[in-house]
XYZ file of C-alpha atoms in Angstrom:
639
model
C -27.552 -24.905 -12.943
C -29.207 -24.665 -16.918
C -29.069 -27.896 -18.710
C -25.617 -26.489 -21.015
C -23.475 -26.182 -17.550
C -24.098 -28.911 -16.190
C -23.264 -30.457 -19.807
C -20.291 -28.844 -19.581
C -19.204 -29.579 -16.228
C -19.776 -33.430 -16.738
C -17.833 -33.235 -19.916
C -14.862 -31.758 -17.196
C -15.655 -33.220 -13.582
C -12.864 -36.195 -14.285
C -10.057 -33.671 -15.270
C -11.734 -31.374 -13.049
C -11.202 -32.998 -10.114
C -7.342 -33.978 -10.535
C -6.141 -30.661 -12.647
C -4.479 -29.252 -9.975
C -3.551 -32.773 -7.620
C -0.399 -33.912 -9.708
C 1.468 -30.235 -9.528
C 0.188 -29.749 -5.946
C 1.339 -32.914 -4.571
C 4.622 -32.247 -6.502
C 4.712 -29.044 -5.253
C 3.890 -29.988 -1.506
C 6.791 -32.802 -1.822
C 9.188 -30.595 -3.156
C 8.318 -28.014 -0.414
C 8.361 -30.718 2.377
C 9.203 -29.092 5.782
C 9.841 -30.696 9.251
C 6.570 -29.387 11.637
C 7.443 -25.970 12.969
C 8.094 -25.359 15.993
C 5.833 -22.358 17.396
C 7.373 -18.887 18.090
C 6.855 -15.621 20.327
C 7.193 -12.638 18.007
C 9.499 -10.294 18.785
C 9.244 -8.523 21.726
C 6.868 -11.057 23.462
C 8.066 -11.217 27.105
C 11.155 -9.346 26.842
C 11.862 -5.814 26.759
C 11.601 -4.462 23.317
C 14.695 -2.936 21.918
C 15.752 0.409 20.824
C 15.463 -0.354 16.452
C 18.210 0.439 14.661
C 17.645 2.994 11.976
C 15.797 1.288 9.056
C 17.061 1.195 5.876
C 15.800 -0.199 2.182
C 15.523 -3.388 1.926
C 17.003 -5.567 -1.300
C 14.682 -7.667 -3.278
C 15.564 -10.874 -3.011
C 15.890 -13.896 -4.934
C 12.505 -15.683 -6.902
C 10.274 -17.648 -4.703
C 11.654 -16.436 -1.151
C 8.553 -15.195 0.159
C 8.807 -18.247 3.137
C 8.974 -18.308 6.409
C 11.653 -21.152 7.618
C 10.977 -23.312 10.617
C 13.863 -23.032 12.317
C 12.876 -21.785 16.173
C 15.814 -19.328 15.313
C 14.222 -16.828 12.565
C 11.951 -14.520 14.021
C 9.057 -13.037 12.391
C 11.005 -9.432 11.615
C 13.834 -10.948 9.963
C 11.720 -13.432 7.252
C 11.745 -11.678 3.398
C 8.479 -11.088 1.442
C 7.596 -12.558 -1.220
C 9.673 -12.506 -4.471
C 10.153 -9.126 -4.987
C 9.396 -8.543 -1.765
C 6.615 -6.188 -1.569
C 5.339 -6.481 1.928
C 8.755 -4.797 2.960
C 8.763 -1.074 2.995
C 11.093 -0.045 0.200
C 12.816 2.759 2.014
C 13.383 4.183 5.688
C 10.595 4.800 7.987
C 5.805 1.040 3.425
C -13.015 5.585 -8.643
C -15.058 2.502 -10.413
C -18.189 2.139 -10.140
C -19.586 -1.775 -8.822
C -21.261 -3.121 -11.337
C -19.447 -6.408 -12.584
C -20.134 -6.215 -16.053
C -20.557 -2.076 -16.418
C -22.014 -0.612 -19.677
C -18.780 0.663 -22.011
C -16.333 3.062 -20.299
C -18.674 3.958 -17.248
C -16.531 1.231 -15.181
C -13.601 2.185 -16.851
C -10.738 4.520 -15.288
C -10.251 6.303 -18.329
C -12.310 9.060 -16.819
C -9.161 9.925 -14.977
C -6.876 9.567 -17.757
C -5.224 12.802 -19.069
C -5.461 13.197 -23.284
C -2.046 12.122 -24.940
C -0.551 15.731 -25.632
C -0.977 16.828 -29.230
C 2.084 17.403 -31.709
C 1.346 21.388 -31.615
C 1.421 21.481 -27.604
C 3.840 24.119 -26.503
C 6.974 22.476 -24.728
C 6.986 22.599 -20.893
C 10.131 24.345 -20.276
C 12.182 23.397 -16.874
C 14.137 26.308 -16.144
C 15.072 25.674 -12.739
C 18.793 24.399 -13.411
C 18.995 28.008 -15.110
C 17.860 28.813 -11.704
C 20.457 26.882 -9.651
C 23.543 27.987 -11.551
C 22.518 31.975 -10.451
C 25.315 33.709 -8.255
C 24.231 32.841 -4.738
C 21.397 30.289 -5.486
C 23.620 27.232 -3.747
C 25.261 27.496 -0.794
C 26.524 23.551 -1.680
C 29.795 23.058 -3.096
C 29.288 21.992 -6.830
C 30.684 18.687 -6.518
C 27.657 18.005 -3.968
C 24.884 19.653 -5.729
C 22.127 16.957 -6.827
C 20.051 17.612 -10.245
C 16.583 17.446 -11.173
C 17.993 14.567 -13.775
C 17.582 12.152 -11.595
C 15.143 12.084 -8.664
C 14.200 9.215 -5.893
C 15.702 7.466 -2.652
C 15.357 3.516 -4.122
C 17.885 2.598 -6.354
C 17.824 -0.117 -8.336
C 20.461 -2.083 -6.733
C 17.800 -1.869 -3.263
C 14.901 -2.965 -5.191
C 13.652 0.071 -7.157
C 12.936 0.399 -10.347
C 15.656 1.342 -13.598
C 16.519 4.951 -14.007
C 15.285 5.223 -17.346
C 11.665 3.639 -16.450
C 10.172 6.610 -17.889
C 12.643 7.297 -21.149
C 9.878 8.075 -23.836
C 7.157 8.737 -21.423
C 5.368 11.927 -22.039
C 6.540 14.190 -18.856
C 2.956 15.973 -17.991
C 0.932 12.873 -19.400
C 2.879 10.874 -16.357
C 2.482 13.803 -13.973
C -1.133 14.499 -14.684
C -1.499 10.722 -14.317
C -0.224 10.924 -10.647
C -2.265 14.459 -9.953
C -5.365 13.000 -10.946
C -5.538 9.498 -8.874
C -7.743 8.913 -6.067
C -5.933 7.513 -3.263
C -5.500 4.618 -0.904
C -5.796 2.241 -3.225
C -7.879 -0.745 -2.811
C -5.908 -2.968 -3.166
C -2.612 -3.474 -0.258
C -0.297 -5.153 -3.074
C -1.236 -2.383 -5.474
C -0.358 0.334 -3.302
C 2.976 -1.199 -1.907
C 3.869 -1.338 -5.967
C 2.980 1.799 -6.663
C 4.579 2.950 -3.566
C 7.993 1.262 -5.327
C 7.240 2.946 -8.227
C 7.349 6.411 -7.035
C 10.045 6.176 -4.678
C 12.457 4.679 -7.155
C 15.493 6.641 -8.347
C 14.389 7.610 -12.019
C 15.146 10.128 -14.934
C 12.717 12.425 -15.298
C 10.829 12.325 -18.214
C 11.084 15.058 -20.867
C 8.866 18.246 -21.100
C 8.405 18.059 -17.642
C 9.986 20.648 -14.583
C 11.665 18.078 -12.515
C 10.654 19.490 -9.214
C 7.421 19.449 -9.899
C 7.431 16.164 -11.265
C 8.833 15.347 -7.557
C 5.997 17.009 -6.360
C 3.314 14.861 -8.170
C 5.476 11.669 -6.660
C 5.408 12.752 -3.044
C 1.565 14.382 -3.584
C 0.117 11.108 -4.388
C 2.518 9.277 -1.741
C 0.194 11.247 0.987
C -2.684 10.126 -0.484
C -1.734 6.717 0.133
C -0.820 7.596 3.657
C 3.089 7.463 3.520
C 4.181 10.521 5.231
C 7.202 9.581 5.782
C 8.663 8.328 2.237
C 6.756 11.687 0.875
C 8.861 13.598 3.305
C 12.447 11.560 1.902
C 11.436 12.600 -1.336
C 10.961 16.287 -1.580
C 14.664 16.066 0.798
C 15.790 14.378 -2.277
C 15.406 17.790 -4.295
C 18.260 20.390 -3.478
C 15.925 23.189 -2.032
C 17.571 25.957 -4.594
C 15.870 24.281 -7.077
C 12.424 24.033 -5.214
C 9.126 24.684 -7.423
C 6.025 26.561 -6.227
C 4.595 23.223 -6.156
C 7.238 21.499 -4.287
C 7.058 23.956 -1.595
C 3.365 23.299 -1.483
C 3.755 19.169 -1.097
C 7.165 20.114 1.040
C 5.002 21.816 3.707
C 2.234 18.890 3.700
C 5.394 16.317 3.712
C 6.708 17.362 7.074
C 3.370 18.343 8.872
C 2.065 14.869 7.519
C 5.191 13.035 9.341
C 4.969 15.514 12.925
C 7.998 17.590 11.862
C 7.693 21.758 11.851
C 11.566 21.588 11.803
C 12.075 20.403 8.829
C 10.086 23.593 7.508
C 12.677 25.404 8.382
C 15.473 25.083 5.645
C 12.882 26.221 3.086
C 10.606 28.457 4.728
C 11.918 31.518 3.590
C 11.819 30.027 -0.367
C 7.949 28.784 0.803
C 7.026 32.337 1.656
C 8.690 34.134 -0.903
C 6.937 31.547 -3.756
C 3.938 31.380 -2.248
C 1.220 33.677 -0.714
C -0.285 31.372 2.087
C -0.715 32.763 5.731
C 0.872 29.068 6.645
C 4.399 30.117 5.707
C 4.211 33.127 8.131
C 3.273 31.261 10.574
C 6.106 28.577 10.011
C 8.785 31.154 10.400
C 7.302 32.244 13.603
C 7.687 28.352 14.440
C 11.114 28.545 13.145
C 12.326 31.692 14.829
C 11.539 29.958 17.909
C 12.874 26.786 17.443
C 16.518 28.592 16.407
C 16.458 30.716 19.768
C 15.191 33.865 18.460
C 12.405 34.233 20.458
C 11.597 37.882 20.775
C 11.248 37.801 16.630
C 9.097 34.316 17.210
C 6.661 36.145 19.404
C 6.592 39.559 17.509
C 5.687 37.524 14.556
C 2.723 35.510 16.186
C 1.120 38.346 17.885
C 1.318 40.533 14.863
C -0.475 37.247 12.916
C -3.011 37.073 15.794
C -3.960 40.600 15.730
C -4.903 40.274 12.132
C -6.844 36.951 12.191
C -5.511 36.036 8.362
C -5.935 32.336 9.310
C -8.239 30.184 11.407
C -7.924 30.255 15.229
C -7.313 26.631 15.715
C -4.385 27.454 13.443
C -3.039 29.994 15.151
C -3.271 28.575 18.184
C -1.374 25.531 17.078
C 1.502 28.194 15.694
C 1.677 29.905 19.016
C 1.442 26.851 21.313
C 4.648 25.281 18.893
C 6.614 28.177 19.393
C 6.005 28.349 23.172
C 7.442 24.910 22.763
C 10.175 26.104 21.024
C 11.150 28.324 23.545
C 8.779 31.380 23.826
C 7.281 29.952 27.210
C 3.563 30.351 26.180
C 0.870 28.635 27.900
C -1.773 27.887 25.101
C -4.413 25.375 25.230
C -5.964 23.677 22.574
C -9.479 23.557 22.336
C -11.097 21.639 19.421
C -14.659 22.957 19.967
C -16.288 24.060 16.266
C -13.243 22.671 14.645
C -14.872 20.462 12.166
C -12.263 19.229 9.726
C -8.285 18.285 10.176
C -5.781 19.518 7.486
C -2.230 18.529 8.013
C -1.059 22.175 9.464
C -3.715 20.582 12.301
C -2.324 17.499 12.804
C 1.429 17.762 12.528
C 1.518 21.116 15.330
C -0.774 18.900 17.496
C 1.250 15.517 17.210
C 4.615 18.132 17.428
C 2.919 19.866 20.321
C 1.844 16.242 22.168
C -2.015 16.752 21.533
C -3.655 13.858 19.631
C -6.499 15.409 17.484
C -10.010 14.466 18.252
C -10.834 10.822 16.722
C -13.806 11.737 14.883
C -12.099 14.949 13.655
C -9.328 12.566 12.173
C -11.514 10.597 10.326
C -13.473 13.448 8.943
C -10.064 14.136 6.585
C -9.678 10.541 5.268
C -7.893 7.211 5.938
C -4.370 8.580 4.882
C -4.580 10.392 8.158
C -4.791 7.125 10.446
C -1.997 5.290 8.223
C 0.028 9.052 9.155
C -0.958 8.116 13.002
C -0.052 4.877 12.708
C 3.339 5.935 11.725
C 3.998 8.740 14.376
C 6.893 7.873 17.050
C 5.411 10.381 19.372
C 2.319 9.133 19.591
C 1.294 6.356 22.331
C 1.713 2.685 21.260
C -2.136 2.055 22.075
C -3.265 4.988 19.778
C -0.607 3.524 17.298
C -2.317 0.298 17.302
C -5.425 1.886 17.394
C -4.657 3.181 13.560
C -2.678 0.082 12.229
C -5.740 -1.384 11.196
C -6.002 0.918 8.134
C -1.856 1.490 8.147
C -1.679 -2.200 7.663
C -4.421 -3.110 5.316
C -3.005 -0.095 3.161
C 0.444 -1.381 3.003
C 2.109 1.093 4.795
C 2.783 -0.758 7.685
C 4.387 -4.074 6.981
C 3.845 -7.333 8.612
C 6.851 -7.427 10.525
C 6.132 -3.537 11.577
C 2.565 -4.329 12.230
C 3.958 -7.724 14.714
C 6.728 -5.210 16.088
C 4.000 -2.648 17.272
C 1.458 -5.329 18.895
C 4.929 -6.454 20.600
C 5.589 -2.908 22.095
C 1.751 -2.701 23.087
C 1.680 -6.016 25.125
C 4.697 -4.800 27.146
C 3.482 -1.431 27.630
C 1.979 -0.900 31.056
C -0.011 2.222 29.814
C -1.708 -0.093 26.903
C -5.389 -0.375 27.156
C -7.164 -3.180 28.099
C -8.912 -4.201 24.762
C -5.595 -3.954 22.824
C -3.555 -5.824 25.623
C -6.353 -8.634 24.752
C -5.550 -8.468 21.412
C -1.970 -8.836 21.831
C -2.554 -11.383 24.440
C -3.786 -13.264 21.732
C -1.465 -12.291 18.803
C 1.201 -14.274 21.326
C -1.119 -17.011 22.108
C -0.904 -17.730 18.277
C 2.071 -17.995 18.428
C 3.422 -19.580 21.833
C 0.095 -21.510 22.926
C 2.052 -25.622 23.950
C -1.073 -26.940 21.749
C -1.630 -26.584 17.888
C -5.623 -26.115 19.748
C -5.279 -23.550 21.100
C -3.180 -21.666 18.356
C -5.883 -22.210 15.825
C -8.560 -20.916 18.235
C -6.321 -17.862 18.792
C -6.235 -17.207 15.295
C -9.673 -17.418 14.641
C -10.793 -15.116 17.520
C -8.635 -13.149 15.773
C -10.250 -13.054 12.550
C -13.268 -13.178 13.669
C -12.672 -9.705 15.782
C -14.356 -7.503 12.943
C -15.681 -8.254 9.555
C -14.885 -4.477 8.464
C -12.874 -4.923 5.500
C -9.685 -3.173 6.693
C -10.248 -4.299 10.183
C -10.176 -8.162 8.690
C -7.710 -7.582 6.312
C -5.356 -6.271 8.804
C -5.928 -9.131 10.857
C -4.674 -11.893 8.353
C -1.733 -9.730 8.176
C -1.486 -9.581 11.850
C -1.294 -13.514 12.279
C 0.745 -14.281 8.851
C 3.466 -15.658 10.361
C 1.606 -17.318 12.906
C -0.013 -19.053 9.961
C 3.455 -19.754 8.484
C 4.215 -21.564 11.174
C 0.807 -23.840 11.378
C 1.834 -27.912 10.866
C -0.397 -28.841 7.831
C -3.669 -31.322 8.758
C -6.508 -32.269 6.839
C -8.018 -31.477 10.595
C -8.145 -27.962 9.690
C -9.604 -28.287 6.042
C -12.058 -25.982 6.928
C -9.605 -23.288 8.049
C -7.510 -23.548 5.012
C -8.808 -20.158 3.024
C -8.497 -17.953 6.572
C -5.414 -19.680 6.891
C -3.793 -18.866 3.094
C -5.146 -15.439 3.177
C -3.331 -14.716 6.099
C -0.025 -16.012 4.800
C -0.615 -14.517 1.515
C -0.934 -10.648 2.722
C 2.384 -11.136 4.344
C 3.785 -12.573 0.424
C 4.445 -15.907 2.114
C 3.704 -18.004 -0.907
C 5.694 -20.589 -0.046
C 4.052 -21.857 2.785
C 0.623 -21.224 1.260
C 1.509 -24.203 -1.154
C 1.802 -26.718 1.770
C -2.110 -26.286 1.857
C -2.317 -26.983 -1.278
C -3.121 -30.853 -1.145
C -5.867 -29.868 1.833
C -7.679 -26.656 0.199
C -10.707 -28.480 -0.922
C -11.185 -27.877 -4.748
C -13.975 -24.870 -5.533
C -13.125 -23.222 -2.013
C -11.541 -19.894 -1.220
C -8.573 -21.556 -0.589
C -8.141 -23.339 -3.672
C -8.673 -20.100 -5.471
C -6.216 -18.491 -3.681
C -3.733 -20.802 -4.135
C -4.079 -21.398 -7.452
C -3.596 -17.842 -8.473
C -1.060 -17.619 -5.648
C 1.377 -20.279 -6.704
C 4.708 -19.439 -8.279
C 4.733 -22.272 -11.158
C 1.299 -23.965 -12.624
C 2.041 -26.221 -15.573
C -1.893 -27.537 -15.740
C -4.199 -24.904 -16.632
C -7.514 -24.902 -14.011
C -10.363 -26.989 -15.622
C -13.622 -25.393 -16.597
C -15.083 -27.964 -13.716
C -13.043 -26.822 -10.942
C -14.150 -23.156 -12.275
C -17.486 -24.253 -12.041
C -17.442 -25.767 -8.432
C -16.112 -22.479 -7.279
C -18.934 -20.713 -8.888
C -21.522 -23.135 -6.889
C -19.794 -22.150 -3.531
C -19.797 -18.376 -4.404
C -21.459 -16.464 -1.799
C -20.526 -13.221 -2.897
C -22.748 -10.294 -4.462
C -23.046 -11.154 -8.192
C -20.560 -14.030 -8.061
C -17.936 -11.285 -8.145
C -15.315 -13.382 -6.806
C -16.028 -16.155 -9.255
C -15.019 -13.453 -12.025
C -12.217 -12.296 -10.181
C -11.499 -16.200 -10.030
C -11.322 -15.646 -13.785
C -9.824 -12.731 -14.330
C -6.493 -13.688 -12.563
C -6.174 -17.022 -13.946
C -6.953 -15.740 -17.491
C -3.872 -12.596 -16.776
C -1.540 -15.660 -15.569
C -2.317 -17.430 -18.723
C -3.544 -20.532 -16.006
C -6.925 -21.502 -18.103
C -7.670 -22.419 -21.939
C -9.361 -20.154 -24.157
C -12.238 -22.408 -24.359
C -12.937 -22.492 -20.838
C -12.313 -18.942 -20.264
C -14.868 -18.363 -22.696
C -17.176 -20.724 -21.429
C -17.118 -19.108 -18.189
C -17.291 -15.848 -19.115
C -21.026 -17.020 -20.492
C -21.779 -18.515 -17.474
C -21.135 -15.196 -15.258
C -22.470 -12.787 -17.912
C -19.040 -11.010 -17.999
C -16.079 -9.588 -20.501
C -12.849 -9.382 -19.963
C -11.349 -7.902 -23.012
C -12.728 -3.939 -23.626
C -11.478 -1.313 -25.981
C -10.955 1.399 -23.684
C -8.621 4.492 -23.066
C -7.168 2.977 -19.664
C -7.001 -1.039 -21.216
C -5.491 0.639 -24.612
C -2.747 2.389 -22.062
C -1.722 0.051 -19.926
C -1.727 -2.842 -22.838
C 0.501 -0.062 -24.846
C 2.651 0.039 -21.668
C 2.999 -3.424 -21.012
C 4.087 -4.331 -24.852
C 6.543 -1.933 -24.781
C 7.935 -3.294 -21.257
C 7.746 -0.358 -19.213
C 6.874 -2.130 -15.840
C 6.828 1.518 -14.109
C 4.226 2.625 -16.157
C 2.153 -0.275 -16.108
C 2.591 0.054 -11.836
C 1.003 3.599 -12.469
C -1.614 2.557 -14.802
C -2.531 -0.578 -12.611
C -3.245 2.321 -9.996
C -5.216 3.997 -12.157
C -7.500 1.149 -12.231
C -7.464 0.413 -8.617
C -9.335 3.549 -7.479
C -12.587 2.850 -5.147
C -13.312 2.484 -1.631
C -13.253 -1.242 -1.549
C -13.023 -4.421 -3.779
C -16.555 -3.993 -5.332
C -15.472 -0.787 -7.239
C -13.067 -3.310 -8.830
C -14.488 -5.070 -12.177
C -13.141 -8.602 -13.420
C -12.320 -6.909 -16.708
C -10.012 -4.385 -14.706
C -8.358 -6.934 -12.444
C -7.769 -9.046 -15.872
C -5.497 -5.925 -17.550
C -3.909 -5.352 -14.384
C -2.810 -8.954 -14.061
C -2.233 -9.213 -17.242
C 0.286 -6.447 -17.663
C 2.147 -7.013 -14.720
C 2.920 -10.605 -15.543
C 4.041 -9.212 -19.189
C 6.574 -6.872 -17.596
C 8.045 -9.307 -15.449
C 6.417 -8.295 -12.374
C 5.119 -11.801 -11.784
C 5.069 -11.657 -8.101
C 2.951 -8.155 -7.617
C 0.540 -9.777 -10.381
C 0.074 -13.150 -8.119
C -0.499 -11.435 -5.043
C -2.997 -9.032 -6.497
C -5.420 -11.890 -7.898
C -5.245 -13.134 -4.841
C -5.958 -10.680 -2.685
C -9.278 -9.710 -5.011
C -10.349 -13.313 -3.361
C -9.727 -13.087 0.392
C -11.450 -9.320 0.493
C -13.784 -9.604 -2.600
């Protein structure tokens, strides 16, 4: 430590080390629970129920992201945090490292379309000149949806307002979504995007609504939610279908297992656009309406002249032997060396699971997509929720539910039947013991990031549910991470008395907690940065970052820490100018796209502090308070 910190830490160490003990204990005592009782999650030991259909979920209240103690509230019935992220809105939920990066190399801008200049020709939609053509709807008018208004979350269910993007450029907003890497890395950053996209909006001017739909449910499959990128091109009256739409359409339902739902718009899909697919898909569909003498005329005629690969074809003719053709086809997956989604929606459709190594030749989306598949077995489900989970497309209730299903399955294998053994353990063990030690095994199963993070979602509740006890100090940042993936900030804050100041924990909770009235000392900045393990004391400027975006630290110890670490938070670049722009003029959906932007990577040490400080920063100015919290800290528990 040079000579000035330590200066500057003794000026600090008596406010450092009570800053955060008066609103804690305040906070703990306001909070104060009876000891909960332990719980089996659902499905433990009993049959597991048919679900009811799902359905969006309302945002609650502020500050509801708890889970009560009564033994009567299960797991699958407890809200999310306060806008309740964790929750999957609707039916089924490229930086370089370097923590203080030369000017714009670390910045996202790179993937930031040019603001369209005055003389720019107009995009003109002319599809609504399209739908009101003799014979273009077969829908009565009065049930006819336009390309006005597009999405499946209203705003009443937790979406976003309708006129989120009024005074948005159109193509800047759709180039925005063509052009963004995707998963995310961060699992609160993708849920809110997720919201954003989903959301029943206007679209924005100079733009051809369909294919603005098209950019939504694109970059939805990206992030691995087939099945809300499927709702949303069903949104779109197919009359009024785009080339493009088509395009996504036909990814949509092979991403979610579904051929049939091809059918309504294959005839559009072939006429719009010359791909060998749609021929193949109204073979599929000749089938699957009885017509089987056209289905197999069609997919011998396409097999005499080879147009597509023979894995494809193959997949074409064994669906429409399923359909009804009676064909005997087997699969083989010799010299197939990459999956596409034709691939692996006829093989799920067809009850063939692709090759595991050919699935994660075409990405991670495709194991959140497997994770999501009802026809797939509930061992090869759980096999995929790792990355499902950690990309916020399963939620923690979904994620519990599934583990449930596995641990009464008597076809589930043995390794996952341990892991669920132990899921219940941590919640059911008679001793607090021996649900700690669960826990732990847990996390302890994998330090692969998604395979970890995934893990602290698994046990959230379980964690919930712990009875506070200085005996378990140590355990406290495992322990708060967990609860804090699931949005249960609530019972984080009963830690907040044990988390021992400059720990994980304590950094965590800090960023995590609803209401701070006492900024965070430049001592208790300073013991974290002592305990920092991490490469470059990145976490000790993510530390920063957050608390700095939730306006929790002075400007004189913000700077004086920024010295310390060698970093800058404030840049003048394209993406910060954008999303800063976006924020002032309160447009939270834009800043949830923008935040995206600057979330691209494969893991947390593409992220920079500056980045993570506009993010949080923005968020919190447009209200979105909750998805700002949850963001900082998450940067801790997988920086």
């Amino acid at each position: 430590m040079t000579i000035e910190r330590r200066q500057k830490r003794l000026l600090s160490c008596g406010l450092a080390l009570t800053a955060l003990a008066v609103p804690m204990a305040l906070w703990a005592q306001s909070q104060k629970q009876e000891a909960p009782e332990s719980l089996l999650p659902p499905g433990f030991g009993t049959p597991t129920p048919t679900p009811p259909p799902a359905r969006p979920t309302p945002a609650p209240g502020p500050n509801q992201g708890s889970v009560p103690a009564s033994p009567r509230t299960q797991p699958n019935t407890v809200p999310g945090p306060s806008t309740s992220p964790d929750m999957a809105p609707v039916p089924p939920e490229n930086l370089p490292g370097d923590i203080n990066p030369p000017e714009d190399t670390a910045s996202p801008s790179a993937s930031l379309p040019t603001q369209p200049q005055p003389t720019e020709e107009p995009v003109t939609d002319t599809s609504e000149d399209f739908a009101s053509s003799p014979g273009a709807y077969d829908l009565p008018e009065r049930s006819r949806r336009s390309l006005a208004l597009i999405g499946i979350l209203g705003q009443e269910q937790g979406g976003f307002a309708q006129d989120s993007f009024t005074g948005t450029d159109g193509p800047y907003l759709a180039s925005l979504l063509r052009n963004t890497s995707a998963p995310l890395i961060s699992r609160w950053g993708s849920i809110l995007l997720r919201r954003a996209l989903v959301s029943q909006v206007t679209t924005p001017k100079r733009v051809n609504g369909a294919d603005w739909a098209a950019a939504r449910a694109a970059l939805l499959l990206r992030m691995g939610e087939a099945d809300n990128a499927r709702l949303l091109v069903q949104s779109v009256d197919t009359p009024l279908y785009s080339p493009r739409l088509y395009d996504v359409a036909m990814r949509a339902y092979l991403a979610s297992a579904d051929p049939s739902g091809l059918c309504p718009i294959v005839t559009g899909g072939a006429a719009a656009l010359d791909d060998v697919k749609w021929e193949m898909s109204r073979a599929i569909c000749a089938a699957l309406s009885g017509e089987t003498s056209a289905a197999a005329s069609r997919i011998d005629r396409l097999i005499r002249q080879g147009k597509a690969p023979r894995i494809d074809l193959l997949l074409a003719e064994k669906t429409v032997g399923a359909g009804g053709g009676r064909r005997a086809v087997t699969v083989e997956w010799d010299g197939v060396d990459t999956i596409s989604p034709w691939r692996f929606g006829l093989a799920l459709a067809t009850g063939i699971e692709p090759p595991a190594d050919l699935l994660r030749s075409g990405g991670i989306q495709y194991q959140a997509w497997l994770a999501s598949a009802p026809m797939i077995s509930v061992g090869g489900r759980v096999a995929a929720s790792d990355t499902a989970a950690s990309l916020g497309v399963l939620s923690s209730s979904a994620l519990i539910d599934l583990y449930s299903a596995a641990y009464d399955s008597p076809e589930t294998a043995d390794d996952i039947r341990a892991r669920a053994s132990l899921l219940r353990r941590a919640y059911a063990a008679p001793e607090k013991a021996g649900r700690m030690e669960s826990m732990r095994d847990l996390w302890d199963r994998s330090d692969a990031g998604n395979i970890l993070y995934s893990n602290y979602i698994l046990t959230s509740h379980a964690a919930a549910r712990f009875p506070v006890s200085a005996q378990y100090q140590a355990d406290t940042g495992q322990l708060v991470a967990s609860m804090l993936s699931a949005g249960l900030d609530r019972n984080a804050m009963r830690w907040a008395n044990i988390a021992e100041n400059g720990s994980d924990g304590w950094a965590m909770l800090v960023l995590a907690m609803p209401d701070l009235s006492t900024p965070v000392e430049y001592g208790s900045l300073d013991n974290y940065f002592d305990n920092d393990t991490s490469a470059k004391n990145l976490k000790s400027g993510f530390l920063l970052a957050g608390l700095a975006g939730l306006g929790r630290v002075s400007d004189d110890d913000r700077a004086s820490f920024e010295e310390d670490l060698n970093i800058r938070l404030t840049r003048n670049s394209r993406w910060a100018n954008a999303i800063t722009t976006a924020a002032n003029a309160d447009k939270p959906a834009v800043v949830a796209i923008l935040a995206a932007v600057g979330m691209q990577g494969s893991d947390w040490s593409a992220m920079s502090p500056a980045h993570l400080y506009y993010i949080v920063r923005s968020l919190k100015a447009v209200g979105l308070d909750a998805e700002a919290r949850m963001i900082a800290a998450e940067a801790i528990a997988r920086g």
